[in-house]
mmCIF file of C-alpha atoms in Angstrom:
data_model
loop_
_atom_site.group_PDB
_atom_site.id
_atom_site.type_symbol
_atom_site.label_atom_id
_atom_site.label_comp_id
_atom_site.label_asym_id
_atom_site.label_seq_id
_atom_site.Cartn_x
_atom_site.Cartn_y
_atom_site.Cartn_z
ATOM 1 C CA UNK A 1 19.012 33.306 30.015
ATOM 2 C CA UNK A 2 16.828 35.847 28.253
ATOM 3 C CA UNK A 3 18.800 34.806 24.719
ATOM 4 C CA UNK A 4 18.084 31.167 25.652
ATOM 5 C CA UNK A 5 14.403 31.950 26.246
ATOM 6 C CA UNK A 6 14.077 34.019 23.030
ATOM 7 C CA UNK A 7 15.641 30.888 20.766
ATOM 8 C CA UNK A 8 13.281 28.541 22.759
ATOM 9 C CA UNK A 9 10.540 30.457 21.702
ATOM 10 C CA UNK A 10 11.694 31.458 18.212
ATOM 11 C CA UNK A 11 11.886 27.267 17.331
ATOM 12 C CA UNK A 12 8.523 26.964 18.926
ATOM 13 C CA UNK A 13 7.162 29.521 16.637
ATOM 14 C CA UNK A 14 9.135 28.194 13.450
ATOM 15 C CA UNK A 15 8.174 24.352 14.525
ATOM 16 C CA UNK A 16 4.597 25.382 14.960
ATOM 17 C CA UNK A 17 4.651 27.035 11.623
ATOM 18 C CA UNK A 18 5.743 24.534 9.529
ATOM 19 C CA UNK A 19 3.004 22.175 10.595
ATOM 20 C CA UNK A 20 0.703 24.638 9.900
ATOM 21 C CA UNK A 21 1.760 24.762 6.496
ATOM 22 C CA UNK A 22 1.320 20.700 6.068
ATOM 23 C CA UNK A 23 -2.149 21.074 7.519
ATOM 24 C CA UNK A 24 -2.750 23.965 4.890
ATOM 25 C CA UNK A 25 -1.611 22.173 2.156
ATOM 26 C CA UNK A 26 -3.696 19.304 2.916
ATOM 27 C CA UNK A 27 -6.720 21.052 3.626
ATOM 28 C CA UNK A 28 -6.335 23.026 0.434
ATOM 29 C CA UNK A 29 -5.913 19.793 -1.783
ATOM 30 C CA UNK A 30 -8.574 17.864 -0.168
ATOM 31 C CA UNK A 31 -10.909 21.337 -0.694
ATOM 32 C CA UNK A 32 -9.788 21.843 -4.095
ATOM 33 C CA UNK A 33 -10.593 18.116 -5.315
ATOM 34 C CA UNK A 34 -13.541 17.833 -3.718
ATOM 35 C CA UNK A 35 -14.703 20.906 -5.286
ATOM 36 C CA UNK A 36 -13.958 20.055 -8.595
ATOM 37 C CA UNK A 37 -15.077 16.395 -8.442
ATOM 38 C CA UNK A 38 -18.460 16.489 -6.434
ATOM 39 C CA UNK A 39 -19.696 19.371 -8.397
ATOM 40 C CA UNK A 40 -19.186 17.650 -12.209
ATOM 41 C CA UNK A 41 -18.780 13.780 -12.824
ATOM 42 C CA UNK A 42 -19.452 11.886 -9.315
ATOM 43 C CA UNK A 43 -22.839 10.040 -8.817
ATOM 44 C CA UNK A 44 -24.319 6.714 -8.087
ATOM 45 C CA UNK A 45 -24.236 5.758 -11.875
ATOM 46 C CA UNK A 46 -20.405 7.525 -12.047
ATOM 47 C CA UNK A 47 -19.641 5.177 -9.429
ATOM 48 C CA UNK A 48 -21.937 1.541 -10.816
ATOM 49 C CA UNK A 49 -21.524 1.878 -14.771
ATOM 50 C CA UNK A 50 -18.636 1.799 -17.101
ATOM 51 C CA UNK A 51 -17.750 3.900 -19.993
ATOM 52 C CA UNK A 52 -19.262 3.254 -23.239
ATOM 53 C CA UNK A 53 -19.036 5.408 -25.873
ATOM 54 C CA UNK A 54 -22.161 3.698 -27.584
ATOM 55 C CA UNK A 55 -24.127 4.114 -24.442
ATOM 56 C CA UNK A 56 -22.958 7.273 -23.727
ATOM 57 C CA UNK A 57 -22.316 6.756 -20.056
ATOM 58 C CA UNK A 58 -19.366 7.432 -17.832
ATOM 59 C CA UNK A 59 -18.263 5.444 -14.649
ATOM 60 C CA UNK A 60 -15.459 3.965 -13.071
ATOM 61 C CA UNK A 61 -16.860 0.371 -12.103
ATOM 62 C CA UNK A 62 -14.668 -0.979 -14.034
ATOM 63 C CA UNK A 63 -11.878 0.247 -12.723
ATOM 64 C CA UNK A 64 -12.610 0.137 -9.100
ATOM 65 C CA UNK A 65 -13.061 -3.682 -9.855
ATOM 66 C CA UNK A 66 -9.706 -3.999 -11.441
ATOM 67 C CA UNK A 67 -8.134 -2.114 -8.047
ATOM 68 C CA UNK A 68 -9.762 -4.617 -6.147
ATOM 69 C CA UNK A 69 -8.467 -7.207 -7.707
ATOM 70 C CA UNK A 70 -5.126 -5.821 -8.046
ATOM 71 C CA UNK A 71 -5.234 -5.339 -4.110
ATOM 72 C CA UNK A 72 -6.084 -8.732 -3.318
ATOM 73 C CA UNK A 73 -3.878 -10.719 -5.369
ATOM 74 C CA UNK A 74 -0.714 -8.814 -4.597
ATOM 75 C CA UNK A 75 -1.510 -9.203 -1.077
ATOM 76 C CA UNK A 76 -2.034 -13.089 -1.232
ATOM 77 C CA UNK A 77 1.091 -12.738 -2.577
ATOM 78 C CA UNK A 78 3.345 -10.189 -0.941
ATOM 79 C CA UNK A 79 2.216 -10.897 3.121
ATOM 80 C CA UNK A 80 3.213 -14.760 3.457
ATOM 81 C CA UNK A 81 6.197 -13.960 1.379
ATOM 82 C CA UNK A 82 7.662 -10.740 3.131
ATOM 83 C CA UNK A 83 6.173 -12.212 7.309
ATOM 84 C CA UNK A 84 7.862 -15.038 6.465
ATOM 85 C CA UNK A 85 11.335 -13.516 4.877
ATOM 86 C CA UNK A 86 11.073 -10.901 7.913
ATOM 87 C CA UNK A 87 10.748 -13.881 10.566
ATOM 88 C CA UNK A 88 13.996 -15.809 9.023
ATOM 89 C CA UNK A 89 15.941 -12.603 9.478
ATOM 90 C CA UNK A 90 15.254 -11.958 12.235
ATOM 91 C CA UNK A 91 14.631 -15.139 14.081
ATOM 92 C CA UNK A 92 16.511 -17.253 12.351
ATOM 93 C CA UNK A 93 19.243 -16.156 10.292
ATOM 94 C CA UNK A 94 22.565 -15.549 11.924
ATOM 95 C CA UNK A 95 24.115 -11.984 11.436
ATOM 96 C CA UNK A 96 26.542 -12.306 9.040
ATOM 97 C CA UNK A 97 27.347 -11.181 5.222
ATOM 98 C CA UNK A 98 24.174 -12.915 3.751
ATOM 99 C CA UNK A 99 21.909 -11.210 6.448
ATOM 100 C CA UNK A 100 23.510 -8.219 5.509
ATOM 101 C CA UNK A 101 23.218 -8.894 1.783
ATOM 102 C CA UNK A 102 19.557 -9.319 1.822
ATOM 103 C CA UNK A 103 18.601 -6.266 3.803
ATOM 104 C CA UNK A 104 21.193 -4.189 1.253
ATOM 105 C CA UNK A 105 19.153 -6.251 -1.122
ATOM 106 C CA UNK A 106 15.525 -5.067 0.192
ATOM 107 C CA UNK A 107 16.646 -1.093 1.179
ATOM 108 C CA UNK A 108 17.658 -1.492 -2.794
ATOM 109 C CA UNK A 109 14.502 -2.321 -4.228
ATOM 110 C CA UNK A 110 12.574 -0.139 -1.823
ATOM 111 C CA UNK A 111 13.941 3.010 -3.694
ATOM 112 C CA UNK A 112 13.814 1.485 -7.217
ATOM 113 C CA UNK A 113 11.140 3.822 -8.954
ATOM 114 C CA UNK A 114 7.967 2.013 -9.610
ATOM 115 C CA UNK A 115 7.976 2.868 -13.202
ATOM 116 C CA UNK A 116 11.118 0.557 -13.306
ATOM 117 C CA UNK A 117 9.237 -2.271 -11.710
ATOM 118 C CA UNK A 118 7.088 -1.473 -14.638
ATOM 119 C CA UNK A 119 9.367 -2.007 -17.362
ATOM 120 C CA UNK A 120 10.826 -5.206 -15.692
ATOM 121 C CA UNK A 121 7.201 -6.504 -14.607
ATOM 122 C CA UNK A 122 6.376 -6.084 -18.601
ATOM 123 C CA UNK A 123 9.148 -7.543 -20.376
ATOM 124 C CA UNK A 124 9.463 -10.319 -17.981
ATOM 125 C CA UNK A 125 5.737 -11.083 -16.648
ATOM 126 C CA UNK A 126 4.297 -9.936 -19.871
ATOM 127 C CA UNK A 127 6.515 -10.836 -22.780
ATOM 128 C CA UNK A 128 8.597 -13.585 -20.987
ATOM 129 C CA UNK A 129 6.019 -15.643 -19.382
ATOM 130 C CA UNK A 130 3.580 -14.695 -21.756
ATOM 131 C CA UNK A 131 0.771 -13.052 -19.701
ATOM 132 C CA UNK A 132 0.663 -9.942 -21.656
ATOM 133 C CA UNK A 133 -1.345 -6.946 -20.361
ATOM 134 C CA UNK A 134 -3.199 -8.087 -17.647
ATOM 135 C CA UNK A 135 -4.515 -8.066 -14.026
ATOM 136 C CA UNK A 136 -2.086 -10.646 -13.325
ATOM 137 C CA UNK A 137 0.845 -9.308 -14.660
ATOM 138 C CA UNK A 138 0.668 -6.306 -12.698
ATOM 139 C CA UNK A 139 -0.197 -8.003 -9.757
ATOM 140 C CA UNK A 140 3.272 -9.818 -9.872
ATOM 141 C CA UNK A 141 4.622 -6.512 -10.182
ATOM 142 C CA UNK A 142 3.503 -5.012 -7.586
ATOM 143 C CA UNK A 143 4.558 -7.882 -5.251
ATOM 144 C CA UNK A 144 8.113 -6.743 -5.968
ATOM 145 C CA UNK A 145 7.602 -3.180 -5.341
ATOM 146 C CA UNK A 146 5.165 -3.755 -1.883
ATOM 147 C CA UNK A 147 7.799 -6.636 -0.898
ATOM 148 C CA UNK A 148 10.204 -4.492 0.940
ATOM 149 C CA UNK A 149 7.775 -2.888 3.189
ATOM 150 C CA UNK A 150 6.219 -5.548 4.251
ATOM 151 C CA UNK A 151 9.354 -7.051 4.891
ATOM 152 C CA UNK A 152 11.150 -4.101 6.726
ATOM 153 C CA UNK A 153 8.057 -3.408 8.735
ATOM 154 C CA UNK A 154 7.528 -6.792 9.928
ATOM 155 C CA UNK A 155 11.315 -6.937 11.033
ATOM 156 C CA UNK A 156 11.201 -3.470 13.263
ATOM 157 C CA UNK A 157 8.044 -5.102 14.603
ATOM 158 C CA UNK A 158 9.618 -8.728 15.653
ATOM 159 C CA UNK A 159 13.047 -6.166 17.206
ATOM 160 C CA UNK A 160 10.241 -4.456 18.939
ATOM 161 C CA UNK A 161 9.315 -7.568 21.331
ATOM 162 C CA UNK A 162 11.731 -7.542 24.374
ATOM 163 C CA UNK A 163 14.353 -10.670 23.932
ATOM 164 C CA UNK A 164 13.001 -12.025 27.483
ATOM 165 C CA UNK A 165 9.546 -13.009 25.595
ATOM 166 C CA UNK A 166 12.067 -15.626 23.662
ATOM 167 C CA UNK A 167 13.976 -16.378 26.706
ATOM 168 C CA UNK A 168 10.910 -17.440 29.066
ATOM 169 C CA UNK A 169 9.668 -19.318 25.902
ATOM 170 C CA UNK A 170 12.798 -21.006 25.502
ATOM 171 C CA UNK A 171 12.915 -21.959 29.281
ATOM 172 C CA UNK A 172 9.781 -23.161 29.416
ATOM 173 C CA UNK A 173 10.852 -25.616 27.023
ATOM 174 C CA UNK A 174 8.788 -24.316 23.513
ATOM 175 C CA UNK A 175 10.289 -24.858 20.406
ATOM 176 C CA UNK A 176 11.233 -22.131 18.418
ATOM 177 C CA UNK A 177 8.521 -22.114 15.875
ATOM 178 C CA UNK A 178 5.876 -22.161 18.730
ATOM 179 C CA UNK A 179 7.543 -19.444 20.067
ATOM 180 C CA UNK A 180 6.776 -17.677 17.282
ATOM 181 C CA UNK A 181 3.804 -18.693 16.280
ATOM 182 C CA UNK A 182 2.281 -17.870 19.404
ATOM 183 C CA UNK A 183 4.127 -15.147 21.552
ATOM 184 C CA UNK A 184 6.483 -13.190 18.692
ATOM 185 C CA UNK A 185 3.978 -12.845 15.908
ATOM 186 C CA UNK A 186 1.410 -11.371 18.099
ATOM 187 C CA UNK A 187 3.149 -9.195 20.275
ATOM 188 C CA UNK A 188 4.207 -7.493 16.825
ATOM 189 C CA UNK A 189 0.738 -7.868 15.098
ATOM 190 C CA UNK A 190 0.106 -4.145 15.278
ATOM 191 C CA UNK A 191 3.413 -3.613 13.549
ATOM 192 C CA UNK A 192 2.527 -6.534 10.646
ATOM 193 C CA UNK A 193 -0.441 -5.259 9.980
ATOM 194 C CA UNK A 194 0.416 -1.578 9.744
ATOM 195 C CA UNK A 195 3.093 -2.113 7.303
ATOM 196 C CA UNK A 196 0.486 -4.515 5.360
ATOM 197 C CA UNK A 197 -1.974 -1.267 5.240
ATOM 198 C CA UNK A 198 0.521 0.725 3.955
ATOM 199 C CA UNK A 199 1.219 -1.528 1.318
ATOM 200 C CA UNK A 200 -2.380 -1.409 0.442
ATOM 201 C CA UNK A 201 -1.753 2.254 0.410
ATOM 202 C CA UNK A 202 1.044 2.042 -2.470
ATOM 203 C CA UNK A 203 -0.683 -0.512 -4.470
ATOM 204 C CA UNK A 204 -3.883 2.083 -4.595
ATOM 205 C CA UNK A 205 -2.139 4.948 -5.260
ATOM 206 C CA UNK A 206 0.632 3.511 -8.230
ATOM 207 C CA UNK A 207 -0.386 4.181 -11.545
ATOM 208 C CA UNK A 208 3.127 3.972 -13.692
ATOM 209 C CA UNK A 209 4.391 0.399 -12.778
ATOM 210 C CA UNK A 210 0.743 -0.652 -13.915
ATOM 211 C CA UNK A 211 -0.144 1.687 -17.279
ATOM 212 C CA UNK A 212 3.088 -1.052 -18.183
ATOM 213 C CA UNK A 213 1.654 -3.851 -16.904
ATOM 214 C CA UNK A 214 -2.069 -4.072 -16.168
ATOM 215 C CA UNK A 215 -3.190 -2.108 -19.149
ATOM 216 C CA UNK A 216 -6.399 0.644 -19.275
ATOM 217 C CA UNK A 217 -9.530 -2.092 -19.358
ATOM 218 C CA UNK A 218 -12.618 -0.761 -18.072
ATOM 219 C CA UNK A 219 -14.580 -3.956 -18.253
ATOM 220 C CA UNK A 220 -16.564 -5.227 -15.362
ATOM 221 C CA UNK A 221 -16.942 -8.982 -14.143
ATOM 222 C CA UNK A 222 -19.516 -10.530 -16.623
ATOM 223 C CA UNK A 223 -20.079 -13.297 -13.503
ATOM 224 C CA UNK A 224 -18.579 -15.763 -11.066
ATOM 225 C CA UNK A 225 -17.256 -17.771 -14.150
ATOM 226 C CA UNK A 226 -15.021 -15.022 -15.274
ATOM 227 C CA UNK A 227 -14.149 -14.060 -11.734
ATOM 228 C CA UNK A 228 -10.226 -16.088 -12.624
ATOM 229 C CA UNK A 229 -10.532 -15.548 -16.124
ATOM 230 C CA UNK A 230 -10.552 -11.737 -15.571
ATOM 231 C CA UNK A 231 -7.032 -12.198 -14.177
ATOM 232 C CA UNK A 232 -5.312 -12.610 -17.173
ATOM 233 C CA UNK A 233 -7.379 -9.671 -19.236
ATOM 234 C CA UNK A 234 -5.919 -6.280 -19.329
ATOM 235 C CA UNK A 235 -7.432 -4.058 -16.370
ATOM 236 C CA UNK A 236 -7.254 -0.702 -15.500
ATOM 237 C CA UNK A 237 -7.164 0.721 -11.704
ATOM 238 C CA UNK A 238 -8.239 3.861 -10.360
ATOM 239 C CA UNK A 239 -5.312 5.604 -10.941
ATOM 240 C CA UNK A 240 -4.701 4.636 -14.386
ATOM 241 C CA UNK A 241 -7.754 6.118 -15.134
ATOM 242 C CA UNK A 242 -7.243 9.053 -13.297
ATOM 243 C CA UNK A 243 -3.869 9.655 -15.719
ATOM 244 C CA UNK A 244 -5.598 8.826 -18.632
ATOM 245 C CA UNK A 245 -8.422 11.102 -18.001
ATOM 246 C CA UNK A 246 -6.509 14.121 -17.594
ATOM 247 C CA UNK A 247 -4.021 13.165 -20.341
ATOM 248 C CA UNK A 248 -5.217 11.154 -23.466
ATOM 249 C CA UNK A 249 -9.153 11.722 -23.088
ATOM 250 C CA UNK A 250 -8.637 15.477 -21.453
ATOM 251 C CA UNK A 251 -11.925 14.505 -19.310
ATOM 252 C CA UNK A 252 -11.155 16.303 -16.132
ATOM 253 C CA UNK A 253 -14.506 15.831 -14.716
ATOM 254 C CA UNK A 254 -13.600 12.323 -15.024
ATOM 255 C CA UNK A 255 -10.250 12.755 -13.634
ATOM 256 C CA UNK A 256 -11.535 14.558 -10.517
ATOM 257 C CA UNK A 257 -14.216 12.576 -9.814
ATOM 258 C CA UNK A 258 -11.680 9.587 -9.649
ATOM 259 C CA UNK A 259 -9.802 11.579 -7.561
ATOM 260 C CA UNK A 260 -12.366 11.975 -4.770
ATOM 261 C CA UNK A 261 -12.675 8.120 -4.827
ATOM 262 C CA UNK A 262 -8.928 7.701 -4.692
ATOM 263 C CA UNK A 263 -9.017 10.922 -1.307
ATOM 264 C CA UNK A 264 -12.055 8.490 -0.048
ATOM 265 C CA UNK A 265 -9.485 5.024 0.207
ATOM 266 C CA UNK A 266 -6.950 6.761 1.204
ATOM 267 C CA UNK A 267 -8.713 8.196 4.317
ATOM 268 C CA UNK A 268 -10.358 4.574 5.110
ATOM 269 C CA UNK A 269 -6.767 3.216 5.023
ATOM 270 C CA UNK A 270 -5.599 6.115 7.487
ATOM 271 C CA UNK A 271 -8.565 5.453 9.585
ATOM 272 C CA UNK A 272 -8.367 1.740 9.487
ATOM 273 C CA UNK A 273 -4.760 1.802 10.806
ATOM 274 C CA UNK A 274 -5.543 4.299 13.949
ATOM 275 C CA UNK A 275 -8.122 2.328 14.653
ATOM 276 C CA UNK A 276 -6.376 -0.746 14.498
ATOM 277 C CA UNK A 277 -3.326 0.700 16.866
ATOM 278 C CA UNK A 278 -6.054 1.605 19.038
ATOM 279 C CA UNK A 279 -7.284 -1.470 19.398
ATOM 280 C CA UNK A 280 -3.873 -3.137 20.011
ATOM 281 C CA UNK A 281 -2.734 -0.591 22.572
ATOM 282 C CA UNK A 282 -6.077 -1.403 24.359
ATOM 283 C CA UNK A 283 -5.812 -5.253 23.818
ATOM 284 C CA UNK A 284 -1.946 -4.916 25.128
ATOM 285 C CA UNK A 285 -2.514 -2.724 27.899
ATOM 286 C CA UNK A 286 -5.163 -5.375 29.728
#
């Protein structure tokens, strides 16, 4: 008994230890950027200007434009596409060796590395199609690599919704698609949208699939009537420049100072998605 206690408390200890070490590490990255970036490039006119060597100004407008961008588009893109693939697997499609198939098909490309996605996203989207370096192009690619989660997150969530939801639905005489529509879907909204936030996440946070694809721009929207010509000019996001900073131009100030933006997303993201389970749990529980 005294052995038994003595393990118990030994795994406690170790258990307890190793998250303190992830809560180190974190703290001492988040410290260690923040010191380096608020103390050298980051201002209001880092964070509103673009760089111009004949102005002699440094910002990242440009690029935090481009992100945006890249965000929304893939997003347009990627949701419908993956809800609606997730909902036919799950809802629709019988088990079989083409269910199976496509989810081999989806755990596949989900550990692909992005720089891959890159290569194909350039010589197909770019050279193929003929849209070159641009917003567009690695927009398209970045569908592919987000696609997946979406997908597989959207499926757990539907599995998550007890079977007598579909049952009483079905005996109440709704069709199938208003069964969906209006009892499936948001009974696993919290799920959706979760795995859509952490698809934001990636798309932020890749920089090799893009330097392939999107280019390094740092232009800014000239006005509404280049807000869809923009698309198909070359853009770069935040962490393009952030690689290119410490790399080709050797500007860490730069580099840092787009990392503190990058720490600030990430966090909202984070934030946004407790909050949003919050709000679900709340929403279920009345």
């Amino acid at each position: 008994m005294k052995n038994r206690r003595t393990g118990e408390i030994f795994l406690y200890g170790l258990i307890y230890f190793c998250a303190a070490i992830s809560v180190v590490l974190l703290v001492g990255i988040i410290a260690y950027v923040l010191y380096q970036g608020l103390g050298t490039a980051l201002n209001w006119e880092f964070l509103t200007t673009v760089t111009s060597a004949l102005k002699g100004t440094k910002g990242i407008a440009g690029n935090i434009v481009n992100t945006l961008y890249i965000v929304v588009i893939t997003m347009l893109i990627a949701t419908p596409i993956g809800v609606g693939a997730a909902i036919y697997l799950n809802e629709y499609a019988k088990p079989g060796r083409l269910v199976s198939l496509i989810e081999f098909a989806t755990e596949t490309l989900s550990g692909i590395p992005s720089i891959i996605f890159g290569l194909f996203g350039m010589m197909f989207f770019g050279q193929t199609l003929g849209l070159k370096y641009s917003l567009l192009t690695g927009s398209f690619t970045l569908t592919l690599l987000v696609l997946p989660l979406i997908t597989r997150n959207t499926q757990e969530a539907l599995k998550t919704v007890p079977d007598s939801y579909r049952h009483g639905a079905i005996g109440l005489g709704a069709g199938k698609w208003y069964t969906i529509r209006t009892i499936l879907l948001p009974s696993s909204m919290l799920g959706i949208i979760t795995g859509v936030i952490l698809a934001i996440g990636r798309i932020v946070g890749e920089s090799a699939a893009l330097i392939f694809t999107a280019g390094s721009g740092k232009a800014m929207l000239k006005g509404l009537s280049h807000f869809f010509p923009k698309m198909l000019e070359s853009g770069g996001t935040l962490t393009v420049q952030l690689y290119l900073a410490a790399t080709a131009e050797a500007d860490f100030d730069t580099a840092f100072g787009t990392a503190v933006v990058l720490l600030v997303i990430v966090f909202i993201i984070n934030i946004l998605t407790k909050l949003l389970a919050r709000k679900m749990d709340v929403n279920r529980e009345r």
